[in-house]
Amino acid sequence: MYKLLIADDEEIEINAFKIIVGNNFDNITVFTSDNGIEALDIARREKPDIIFMDIEMPGLDGLSAIGEIKKSVPEAHFIVYTAYSNFDYAQKAIKVGADDYLLKPVKMQTLIEIIKKNIEEIEQERSRFYEFQKLEEKLSLVKPFIEKDVIFSVINGLEGHDILKQYISLYEIETETAFCVIFKVIKINGIETPIEESFKQKNKVAQKIMSILKQVCQCIAAEYISGIVLAIIPLQNSTDEYNVRIWSMNLANYVRNKLKDIADIKVGIGGLSCKFENIHNSYIEAYKALTEDSLGMSIMHYDDFKNSNNDDIESLTQLENQICKAILIRDKNETVKLANEIFNFIVNNESNITYTKSKLFETCSVINRYIETNTLNSILISSKLNIELVASIVNLYALQKWFIDYCLNAIEEVCKISKTRNSSIVCDAKKYIDENYDKDITLEKVAASVCVTPYYLSRLFKKEMGSTFNSYLTKVRIDKAKQLMRNTNKSIKEISFDTGFNSQPYFCTVFKKVEGISPSEYIQSLTK
């Protein structure tokens, strides 16, 4: 069935239209209106397929009515007709989107042909729309498989950026800027769930994670290991890496909070990649962030604990790549396992001890270069790769033990470097507070000044200082206030504002809470 609206202020024209349509078409419902405003109301309510619109009508003229109707019924076909043979009218009708322009009086055969022509066009449009819907349905069915293919390609570094480009083109995502996030289900309902158990439960949580993500942002996501989801999140017009980092942390926290009643989820976030060729690096960073446990945080951004990442891992063998990652995340068990696998791999190819030493030196150099690149520290080769010691080894067992010790020592060096860097962040934060205590300081401002997220700085501050950020800030301000009381004649009100408090009463309350006495009592004690 089709719906047809006739808008004309001449009743005789409307009646003639109705008779012609009724006598020649049994699949059309006709609606009529004698003014533009009523035509607009009917169109919004009934959504007609074809609209015959007289240009000259009281109230809202026909051309204006077409412009308004198109906003709510853009797919409608408009036929403008008028008693005036005016070229300007024809131009205006075309401009507002009319499909045909007729002059009164309209011959019956012309009217029938116009209606038939528009019905054919509508049928073609409906057919195309139906085919498009079927294609959309098919795409929705294969989309999870395409996404999984993209995810596995990115994980393995197998030209994933080409597949990603094809995917983004298919789904009309117009950006090459993206980052990776890994969600890992740690516990379900407060119970530890090893990988070999509760696959169905983990899969359900993983599906919920992907569903939540797709509700709030564009993403490509797949569960690539039981209970572990990798999401690639493209961004439009986002060049500020720090703001993206904060947004990504908030996104991860949103997902965790949505599922906190059914699962405990850990999240690792990689840095921003401006080219698809580099998206594999963002995945590696997300993985490292996921396995970073020094602060016991549930959400970790790679840039919070390693601001420099110039990985050249594409040139490494698979085992070397894995052991480099294991060392960097300080996984001793995995490192020992991979060290043994590398040693056995070399020995199985050639059991000659000289050859084995040479290949192990190459692997150690790869490890050292990887650690140096990721930590900006090059102490491993110079202090631990003792060529003379290795040269004196005469059996494979001793050589294997040396190689394992070398890899474990690399972990110890990474721990030292990480601790030094964390201490440096806290020192810079303290310096910022000491220099700006009299201003409106917030955790967010201090975190931005040292290029980490507020969440990370808060946890790091607590670990390094043994007190919260706010406690330390308050202590600095109170100490400065006491110093001013001892060395100046300023009033308590002046001192409160000079030390960053926004009111004297609040300053007095905090001072008494910290010192046990009021500011006035403290000043009096100085004169005794």
Coordinates of C-alpha atoms in Angstrom, one line a residue:
M1 CA 0.0 0.0 0.0
Y2 CA 1.0 3.6 -0.6
K3 CA 0.0 6.9 1.0
L4 CA -0.7 10.0 -1.1
L5 CA -1.3 13.5 0.2
I6 CA -3.0 16.2 -1.8
A7 CA -2.5 19.8 -0.6
D8 CA -4.6 22.3 -2.5
D9 CA -6.8 25.2 -1.4
E10 CA -9.3 24.6 -4.2
E11 CA -11.8 21.9 -3.3
I12 CA -12.7 21.1 -6.9
E13 CA -9.0 20.2 -7.5
I14 CA -8.9 17.9 -4.5
N15 CA -12.1 16.1 -5.5
A16 CA -10.9 15.6 -9.0
F17 CA -7.6 14.2 -7.7
K18 CA -9.4 11.8 -5.4
I19 CA -11.7 10.5 -8.2
I20 CA -8.8 9.9 -10.6
V21 CA -6.7 8.1 -8.0
G22 CA -9.7 6.1 -6.7
N23 CA -10.7 5.0 -10.2
N24 CA -7.1 4.0 -11.3
F25 CA -5.3 2.8 -8.2
D26 CA -6.6 0.3 -5.6
N27 CA -3.4 0.4 -3.5
I28 CA -3.3 4.1 -2.6
T29 CA -4.8 5.7 0.5
V30 CA -5.5 9.4 -0.1
F31 CA -5.2 12.2 2.5
T32 CA -6.2 15.8 1.7
S33 CA -5.4 19.3 3.0
D34 CA -6.4 22.8 2.0
N35 CA -3.5 24.7 3.6
G36 CA 0.3 24.2 4.2
I37 CA 0.1 24.0 8.0
E38 CA -2.4 21.2 7.9
A39 CA -0.4 19.4 5.2
L40 CA 2.6 19.6 7.5
D41 CA 0.7 18.0 10.4
I42 CA -0.7 15.2 8.2
A43 CA 2.7 14.5 6.7
R44 CA 4.3 14.2 10.1
R45 CA 1.6 11.9 11.3
E46 CA 0.9 9.7 8.3
K47 CA 4.4 9.7 6.5
P48 CA 3.0 9.8 3.0
D49 CA 5.0 8.3 0.1
I50 CA 3.8 10.8 -2.5
I51 CA 2.8 14.4 -1.9
F52 CA 1.1 16.7 -4.5
M53 CA 1.6 20.3 -3.3
D54 CA 0.0 23.4 -4.7
I55 CA 2.5 26.3 -4.4
E56 CA -0.1 29.0 -3.7
M57 CA -1.9 28.2 -0.4
P58 CA -3.0 30.3 2.6
G59 CA -0.8 30.3 5.7
L60 CA 2.2 28.2 4.9
D61 CA 2.9 28.3 1.1
G62 CA 3.6 25.0 -0.7
L63 CA 7.4 25.5 -1.2
S64 CA 7.9 26.3 2.5
A65 CA 5.7 23.4 3.5
I66 CA 7.9 21.0 1.4
G67 CA 11.0 22.3 3.2
E68 CA 9.5 21.6 6.6
I69 CA 8.0 18.2 5.6
K70 CA 11.4 17.0 4.3
K71 CA 12.8 17.3 7.8
S72 CA 10.5 14.6 9.1
V73 CA 9.7 12.7 5.9
P74 CA 12.9 13.0 3.8
E75 CA 12.0 9.9 1.7
A76 CA 8.7 11.3 0.4
H77 CA 8.3 12.1 -3.3
F78 CA 7.1 15.7 -4.0
I79 CA 5.1 16.8 -7.1
V80 CA 4.7 20.6 -7.2
Y81 CA 1.9 22.0 -9.3
T82 CA 0.6 25.5 -9.9
A83 CA -1.6 27.6 -12.2
Y84 CA 1.3 30.0 -12.8
S85 CA 3.8 29.3 -15.6
N86 CA 6.6 30.9 -13.8
F87 CA 10.3 29.9 -14.3
D88 CA 11.2 31.2 -10.9
Y89 CA 8.7 28.9 -9.3
A90 CA 10.2 25.9 -11.1
Q91 CA 13.7 26.8 -10.0
K92 CA 12.5 27.2 -6.4
A93 CA 10.7 23.8 -6.6
I94 CA 13.8 22.1 -7.7
K95 CA 15.8 23.8 -5.0
V96 CA 13.6 22.5 -2.2
G97 CA 13.7 19.0 -3.6
A98 CA 10.6 18.5 -5.8
D99 CA 10.6 15.4 -8.0
D100 CA 8.2 16.9 -10.6
Y101 CA 6.7 20.2 -11.6
L102 CA 3.3 20.4 -13.2
L103 CA 1.1 23.2 -14.5
K104 CA -2.7 23.4 -13.9
P105 CA -4.9 22.1 -15.2
V106 CA -3.3 18.7 -15.0
K107 CA -4.5 16.2 -17.6
M108 CA -5.9 12.9 -16.1
Q109 CA -3.4 10.8 -18.1
T110 CA -0.5 13.0 -17.1
L111 CA -1.5 12.6 -13.4
I112 CA -1.8 8.8 -13.8
E113 CA 1.6 8.5 -15.4
I114 CA 3.2 10.7 -12.8
I115 CA 1.8 8.6 -10.0
K116 CA 2.9 5.4 -11.7
K117 CA 6.4 6.7 -12.3
N118 CA 6.8 7.7 -8.6
I119 CA 5.4 4.3 -7.4
E120 CA 8.0 2.5 -9.6
E121 CA 10.7 4.7 -8.1
I122 CA 9.4 4.1 -4.6
E123 CA 9.5 0.3 -5.3
Q124 CA 13.1 0.5 -6.5
E125 CA 14.0 2.5 -3.4
R126 CA 12.3 0.0 -1.1
S127 CA 14.0 -2.9 -2.9
R128 CA 17.4 -1.2 -2.5
F129 CA 16.7 -0.5 1.1
Y130 CA 15.6 -4.1 1.6
E131 CA 18.8 -5.3 0.0
F132 CA 20.8 -2.9 2.1
Q133 CA 19.1 -4.2 5.3
K134 CA 19.9 -7.8 4.3
L135 CA 23.5 -6.8 3.7
E136 CA 23.6 -5.1 7.1
E137 CA 22.2 -8.2 8.7
K138 CA 24.8 -10.3 7.0
L139 CA 27.5 -7.9 8.1
S140 CA 26.3 -8.0 11.6
L141 CA 26.6 -11.8 11.6
V142 CA 30.1 -11.8 10.2
K143 CA 31.3 -8.7 12.1
P144 CA 32.4 -10.7 15.2
F145 CA 34.5 -12.9 13.0
I146 CA 36.0 -10.0 11.1
E147 CA 36.8 -8.3 14.4
K148 CA 38.5 -11.4 15.8
D149 CA 40.5 -11.7 12.6
V150 CA 41.6 -8.1 13.0
I151 CA 42.5 -8.6 16.7
F152 CA 44.5 -11.7 16.1
S153 CA 46.4 -10.0 13.2
V154 CA 47.2 -7.1 15.4
I155 CA 48.3 -9.3 18.3
N156 CA 50.6 -11.4 16.1
G157 CA 51.9 -8.4 14.1
L158 CA 50.8 -10.0 10.8
E159 CA 50.1 -7.0 8.7
G160 CA 47.2 -6.2 11.1
H161 CA 47.2 -2.6 10.0
D162 CA 46.1 -3.5 6.4
I163 CA 43.2 -5.6 7.7
L164 CA 42.3 -2.8 10.2
K165 CA 42.2 -0.3 7.3
Q166 CA 39.8 -2.6 5.4
Y167 CA 37.6 -3.0 8.5
I168 CA 37.5 0.7 9.2
S169 CA 36.7 1.5 5.6
L170 CA 33.9 -1.2 5.6
Y171 CA 32.3 0.4 8.7
E172 CA 33.0 4.0 7.7
I173 CA 35.3 4.9 10.6
E174 CA 37.3 7.9 9.3
T175 CA 40.5 7.9 11.4
E176 CA 43.9 6.3 11.7
T177 CA 44.3 7.3 15.4
A178 CA 43.6 4.6 17.9
F179 CA 44.8 2.8 21.0
C180 CA 44.5 -0.7 22.5
V181 CA 42.9 -1.8 25.8
I182 CA 43.0 -5.2 27.3
F183 CA 40.4 -6.4 29.8
K184 CA 41.2 -9.5 31.8
V185 CA 38.6 -11.3 34.1
I186 CA 40.5 -12.0 37.3
K187 CA 37.7 -13.2 39.5
I188 CA 34.0 -14.1 39.1
N189 CA 31.7 -13.5 42.1
G190 CA 34.8 -13.1 44.2
I191 CA 36.2 -16.5 43.3
E192 CA 39.6 -17.1 41.6
T193 CA 39.1 -18.6 38.2
P194 CA 42.2 -20.1 36.6
I195 CA 42.3 -20.2 32.8
E196 CA 41.5 -23.9 32.7
E197 CA 38.3 -23.4 34.6
S198 CA 35.0 -21.6 34.2
F199 CA 35.4 -20.9 30.5
K200 CA 31.7 -20.3 30.0
Q201 CA 31.5 -17.9 32.9
K202 CA 34.5 -15.9 31.6
N203 CA 33.1 -15.9 28.1
K204 CA 29.8 -14.4 29.4
V205 CA 31.7 -11.6 31.2
A206 CA 33.8 -11.0 28.1
Q207 CA 30.7 -10.6 26.0
K208 CA 29.3 -8.1 28.5
I209 CA 32.6 -6.2 28.4
M210 CA 32.4 -5.9 24.6
S211 CA 28.7 -5.0 24.7
I212 CA 29.3 -2.2 27.2
L213 CA 32.2 -0.8 25.1
K214 CA 30.2 -0.8 21.9
Q215 CA 27.4 1.2 23.7
V216 CA 29.7 4.0 24.7
C217 CA 32.3 4.2 21.8
Q218 CA 33.3 2.9 18.5
C219 CA 35.6 -0.1 18.9
I220 CA 36.9 -3.3 17.4
A221 CA 36.9 -5.9 20.1
A222 CA 37.3 -9.7 20.5
E223 CA 37.9 -12.2 23.2
Y224 CA 41.3 -13.7 22.1
I225 CA 41.9 -15.9 25.2
S226 CA 39.3 -17.1 27.7
G227 CA 38.3 -14.1 29.8
I228 CA 40.7 -11.7 28.0
V229 CA 39.3 -9.0 25.6
L230 CA 41.4 -6.8 23.4
A231 CA 39.7 -3.7 22.1
I232 CA 41.1 -1.3 19.5
I233 CA 39.4 2.1 20.0
P234 CA 39.6 4.6 17.1
L235 CA 39.4 8.3 18.0
Q236 CA 38.1 11.2 16.0
N237 CA 40.0 14.6 16.3
S238 CA 42.0 13.6 19.3
T239 CA 45.6 14.7 19.3
D240 CA 46.1 15.5 23.0
E241 CA 47.6 12.3 24.3
Y242 CA 47.3 13.3 28.0
N243 CA 43.5 14.0 27.6
V244 CA 43.1 10.7 25.7
R245 CA 44.9 8.9 28.5
I246 CA 42.5 10.4 31.1
W247 CA 39.5 9.5 28.9
S248 CA 40.7 5.9 28.4
M249 CA 41.2 5.5 32.2
N250 CA 37.7 6.8 32.8
L251 CA 36.4 4.4 30.1
A252 CA 38.1 1.4 31.8
N253 CA 36.8 2.5 35.1
Y254 CA 33.2 2.7 33.7
V255 CA 33.4 -0.8 32.3
R256 CA 34.7 -2.2 35.7
N257 CA 32.0 -0.4 37.7
K258 CA 29.3 -1.7 35.4
L259 CA 30.4 -5.3 36.1
K260 CA 31.8 -5.0 39.6
D261 CA 28.9 -7.0 41.1
I262 CA 29.7 -10.1 39.0
A263 CA 33.4 -9.9 38.2
D264 CA 36.8 -8.4 39.1
I265 CA 38.4 -7.1 36.0
K266 CA 42.0 -5.8 35.4
V267 CA 42.7 -3.4 32.6
G268 CA 45.8 -2.5 30.7
I269 CA 45.9 0.5 28.3
G270 CA 48.3 1.1 25.5
G271 CA 49.5 4.5 24.2
L272 CA 48.0 6.4 21.3
S273 CA 48.9 5.3 17.8
C274 CA 48.5 7.8 15.0
K275 CA 49.1 5.2 12.2
F276 CA 47.7 1.7 11.8
E277 CA 51.2 0.5 11.1
N278 CA 52.0 1.1 14.8
I279 CA 48.9 -0.3 16.4
H280 CA 50.7 -3.5 17.3
N281 CA 52.9 -1.4 19.5
S282 CA 49.9 -0.1 21.4
Y283 CA 48.8 -3.7 22.0
I284 CA 52.3 -4.6 23.4
E285 CA 52.0 -1.5 25.7
A286 CA 48.5 -2.5 26.8
Y287 CA 49.8 -6.0 27.6
K288 CA 52.7 -4.6 29.6
A289 CA 50.3 -2.3 31.5
L290 CA 48.0 -5.3 32.2
T291 CA 50.8 -7.3 33.8
E292 CA 52.4 -4.3 35.7
D293 CA 51.8 -5.2 39.4
S294 CA 54.1 -3.0 41.3
L295 CA 51.3 -0.8 42.6
G296 CA 48.6 -3.4 42.7
M297 CA 46.3 -1.3 40.5
S298 CA 43.3 -2.6 38.6
I299 CA 43.7 -0.1 35.8
M300 CA 47.1 0.8 34.4
H301 CA 48.1 3.0 31.5
Y302 CA 51.4 2.1 29.9
D303 CA 52.5 5.8 29.8
D304 CA 52.1 6.0 33.6
F305 CA 55.0 3.7 34.2
K306 CA 57.0 3.8 31.0
N307 CA 56.8 7.2 29.3
S308 CA 59.3 6.2 26.6
N309 CA 58.6 3.3 24.2
N310 CA 60.7 2.9 21.1
D311 CA 60.3 -0.8 20.7
D312 CA 61.8 -2.5 17.7
I313 CA 60.3 -5.9 18.5
E314 CA 59.3 -6.6 14.9
S315 CA 62.8 -7.7 14.2
L316 CA 62.9 -10.2 17.1
T317 CA 62.2 -13.9 16.9
Q318 CA 59.0 -15.0 18.6
L319 CA 60.9 -16.5 21.7
E320 CA 63.1 -13.4 22.0
N321 CA 60.1 -11.2 21.8
Q322 CA 58.3 -13.2 24.5
I323 CA 61.3 -13.2 26.9
C324 CA 61.8 -9.5 26.5
K325 CA 58.2 -8.9 27.5
A326 CA 58.5 -11.2 30.4
I327 CA 61.6 -9.5 31.7
L328 CA 60.1 -6.0 31.3
I329 CA 57.0 -7.0 33.3
R330 CA 59.2 -8.8 35.8
D331 CA 57.6 -12.2 35.5
K332 CA 60.4 -14.5 36.8
N333 CA 58.6 -17.8 36.2
E334 CA 57.8 -17.0 32.6
T335 CA 61.4 -15.6 32.1
V336 CA 63.0 -18.9 33.4
K337 CA 60.6 -21.0 31.2
L338 CA 61.4 -18.9 28.1
A339 CA 65.2 -18.9 28.9
N340 CA 65.1 -22.7 28.9
E341 CA 63.1 -22.8 25.7
I342 CA 65.6 -20.4 24.0
F343 CA 68.6 -22.4 25.2
N344 CA 67.1 -25.8 24.1
F345 CA 66.1 -24.3 20.7
I346 CA 69.7 -23.2 20.1
V347 CA 71.2 -26.4 21.3
N348 CA 68.8 -28.5 19.3
N349 CA 69.9 -26.7 16.2
E350 CA 73.6 -27.0 16.9
S351 CA 75.0 -28.6 20.1
N352 CA 78.4 -27.1 19.6
I353 CA 79.2 -25.0 22.7
T354 CA 81.0 -22.3 20.8
Y355 CA 78.0 -21.9 18.5
T356 CA 75.6 -21.9 21.5
K357 CA 77.7 -19.2 23.2
S358 CA 77.6 -17.0 20.1
K359 CA 73.8 -17.4 19.7
L360 CA 73.2 -16.7 23.4
F361 CA 75.3 -13.5 23.1
E362 CA 73.1 -12.4 20.3
T363 CA 69.9 -13.1 22.4
C364 CA 71.4 -11.2 25.3
S365 CA 72.2 -8.3 23.1
V366 CA 68.6 -8.3 21.9
I367 CA 67.3 -8.4 25.5
N368 CA 69.7 -5.5 26.5
R369 CA 68.7 -3.4 23.5
Y370 CA 65.0 -4.0 24.3
I371 CA 65.4 -3.1 28.0
E372 CA 67.6 0.0 27.1
T373 CA 65.0 1.2 24.6
N374 CA 62.1 0.8 27.1
T375 CA 63.9 2.2 30.2
L376 CA 66.5 4.5 28.7
N377 CA 69.1 2.6 30.7
S378 CA 72.1 0.7 29.2
I379 CA 73.8 -0.9 32.2
L380 CA 73.1 -4.5 31.4
I381 CA 75.8 -5.2 28.8
S382 CA 78.6 -3.3 30.5
S383 CA 78.1 -4.8 34.0
K384 CA 76.6 -8.2 33.5
L385 CA 77.5 -9.6 30.1
N386 CA 81.0 -10.8 31.1
I387 CA 82.6 -12.2 28.0
E388 CA 85.6 -13.6 29.8
L389 CA 83.3 -15.5 32.3
V390 CA 81.3 -17.0 29.4
A391 CA 84.5 -17.9 27.6
S392 CA 85.6 -20.0 30.6
I393 CA 82.4 -22.1 30.6
V394 CA 83.1 -25.5 29.2
N395 CA 79.8 -27.4 29.5
L396 CA 76.3 -26.8 28.3
Y397 CA 74.7 -27.1 31.8
A398 CA 76.9 -24.3 33.2
L399 CA 76.2 -22.2 30.1
Q400 CA 72.4 -22.7 30.6
K401 CA 72.6 -21.7 34.2
W402 CA 74.6 -18.6 33.3
F403 CA 72.0 -17.6 30.7
I404 CA 69.1 -18.0 33.1
D405 CA 71.0 -16.0 35.7
Y406 CA 71.6 -13.2 33.1
C407 CA 67.8 -13.0 32.4
L408 CA 66.9 -13.0 36.1
N409 CA 69.5 -10.3 36.7
A410 CA 67.9 -8.3 33.9
I411 CA 64.6 -8.4 35.8
E412 CA 66.4 -7.0 38.9
E413 CA 67.8 -4.2 36.9
V414 CA 64.3 -3.4 35.5
C415 CA 63.0 -3.3 39.1
K416 CA 65.7 -0.8 40.1
I417 CA 65.0 1.4 37.1
S418 CA 61.3 1.3 37.7
K419 CA 61.7 2.2 41.4
T420 CA 64.1 5.1 40.5
R421 CA 61.6 6.5 38.0
N422 CA 58.7 6.2 40.4
S423 CA 60.7 8.1 43.0
S424 CA 61.5 10.7 40.4
I425 CA 57.8 11.2 39.7
V426 CA 57.1 11.7 43.4
C427 CA 60.0 14.1 43.7
D428 CA 58.7 16.2 40.8
A429 CA 55.2 16.2 42.3
K430 CA 56.6 17.3 45.7
K431 CA 58.6 20.0 44.0
Y432 CA 55.4 21.3 42.2
I433 CA 53.5 21.3 45.5
D434 CA 56.4 23.1 47.4
E435 CA 56.4 25.8 44.7
N436 CA 52.7 26.2 44.3
Y437 CA 51.2 25.5 47.7
D438 CA 49.7 29.0 47.8
K439 CA 47.6 28.4 44.7
D440 CA 44.6 26.3 43.9
I441 CA 46.3 22.9 43.7
T442 CA 44.5 19.7 42.8
L443 CA 45.6 16.1 42.3
E444 CA 44.7 16.5 38.6
K445 CA 46.9 19.6 38.2
V446 CA 49.9 18.0 39.8
A447 CA 49.4 14.8 37.9
A448 CA 49.3 16.8 34.6
S449 CA 52.5 18.5 35.6
V450 CA 54.4 15.2 35.9
C451 CA 52.6 13.6 32.9
V452 CA 50.8 10.7 34.7
T453 CA 47.2 10.1 35.5
P454 CA 45.7 11.3 38.8
Y455 CA 44.8 7.7 39.7
Y456 CA 48.4 6.6 39.2
L457 CA 49.9 9.5 41.1
S458 CA 47.6 9.0 44.0
R459 CA 48.6 5.3 44.4
L460 CA 52.3 6.1 43.8
F461 CA 52.3 8.9 46.3
K462 CA 50.7 6.7 48.9
K463 CA 53.3 4.0 48.3
E464 CA 56.4 6.2 48.2
M465 CA 55.4 8.8 50.9
G466 CA 53.2 6.7 53.2
S467 CA 50.5 9.3 53.2
T468 CA 47.8 10.5 50.8
F469 CA 48.3 13.4 48.3
N470 CA 45.9 15.6 50.3
S471 CA 47.6 14.8 53.6
Y472 CA 50.9 15.8 52.2
L473 CA 49.5 19.0 50.6
T474 CA 47.9 19.9 53.9
K475 CA 51.1 19.3 55.8
V476 CA 53.1 21.5 53.5
R477 CA 50.6 24.3 53.8
I478 CA 50.4 24.1 57.6
D479 CA 54.2 24.1 57.9
K480 CA 54.4 27.2 55.6
A481 CA 51.7 28.8 57.8
K482 CA 53.7 28.1 61.0
Q483 CA 56.8 29.6 59.3
L484 CA 54.9 32.8 58.5
M485 CA 53.6 33.0 62.0
R486 CA 57.1 32.7 63.4
N487 CA 58.7 35.1 61.0
T488 CA 56.1 37.7 60.1
N489 CA 53.4 39.9 61.7
K490 CA 50.7 38.9 59.2
S491 CA 47.2 38.4 60.4
I492 CA 45.7 34.9 60.5
K493 CA 43.5 35.8 57.6
E494 CA 46.4 36.9 55.5
I495 CA 48.3 33.8 56.3
S496 CA 45.4 31.5 55.5
F497 CA 45.2 33.0 52.0
D498 CA 49.0 33.0 51.5
T499 CA 49.1 29.3 52.1
G500 CA 46.3 28.3 49.7
F501 CA 43.3 28.1 52.0
N502 CA 40.2 29.8 50.6
S503 CA 38.8 31.0 53.9
Q504 CA 40.1 31.8 57.4
P505 CA 37.5 29.5 59.2
Y506 CA 38.5 26.5 57.1
F507 CA 42.2 27.2 57.7
C508 CA 41.7 27.4 61.5
T509 CA 39.7 24.1 61.4
V510 CA 42.5 22.3 59.5
F511 CA 45.3 23.9 61.6
K512 CA 43.7 22.7 64.9
K513 CA 43.1 19.3 63.4
V514 CA 46.8 18.9 62.4
E515 CA 48.5 20.8 65.3
G516 CA 46.0 20.2 68.1
I517 CA 45.8 23.9 68.9
S518 CA 44.3 26.9 67.1
P519 CA 46.4 29.4 65.1
S520 CA 45.9 32.0 67.8
E521 CA 47.1 29.6 70.5
Y522 CA 50.1 28.7 68.4
I523 CA 51.0 32.4 67.9
Q524 CA 50.6 32.9 71.7
S525 CA 52.9 30.0 72.4
L526 CA 55.7 31.7 70.4
T527 CA 55.8 34.6 72.8
K528 CA 56.3 32.5 75.9

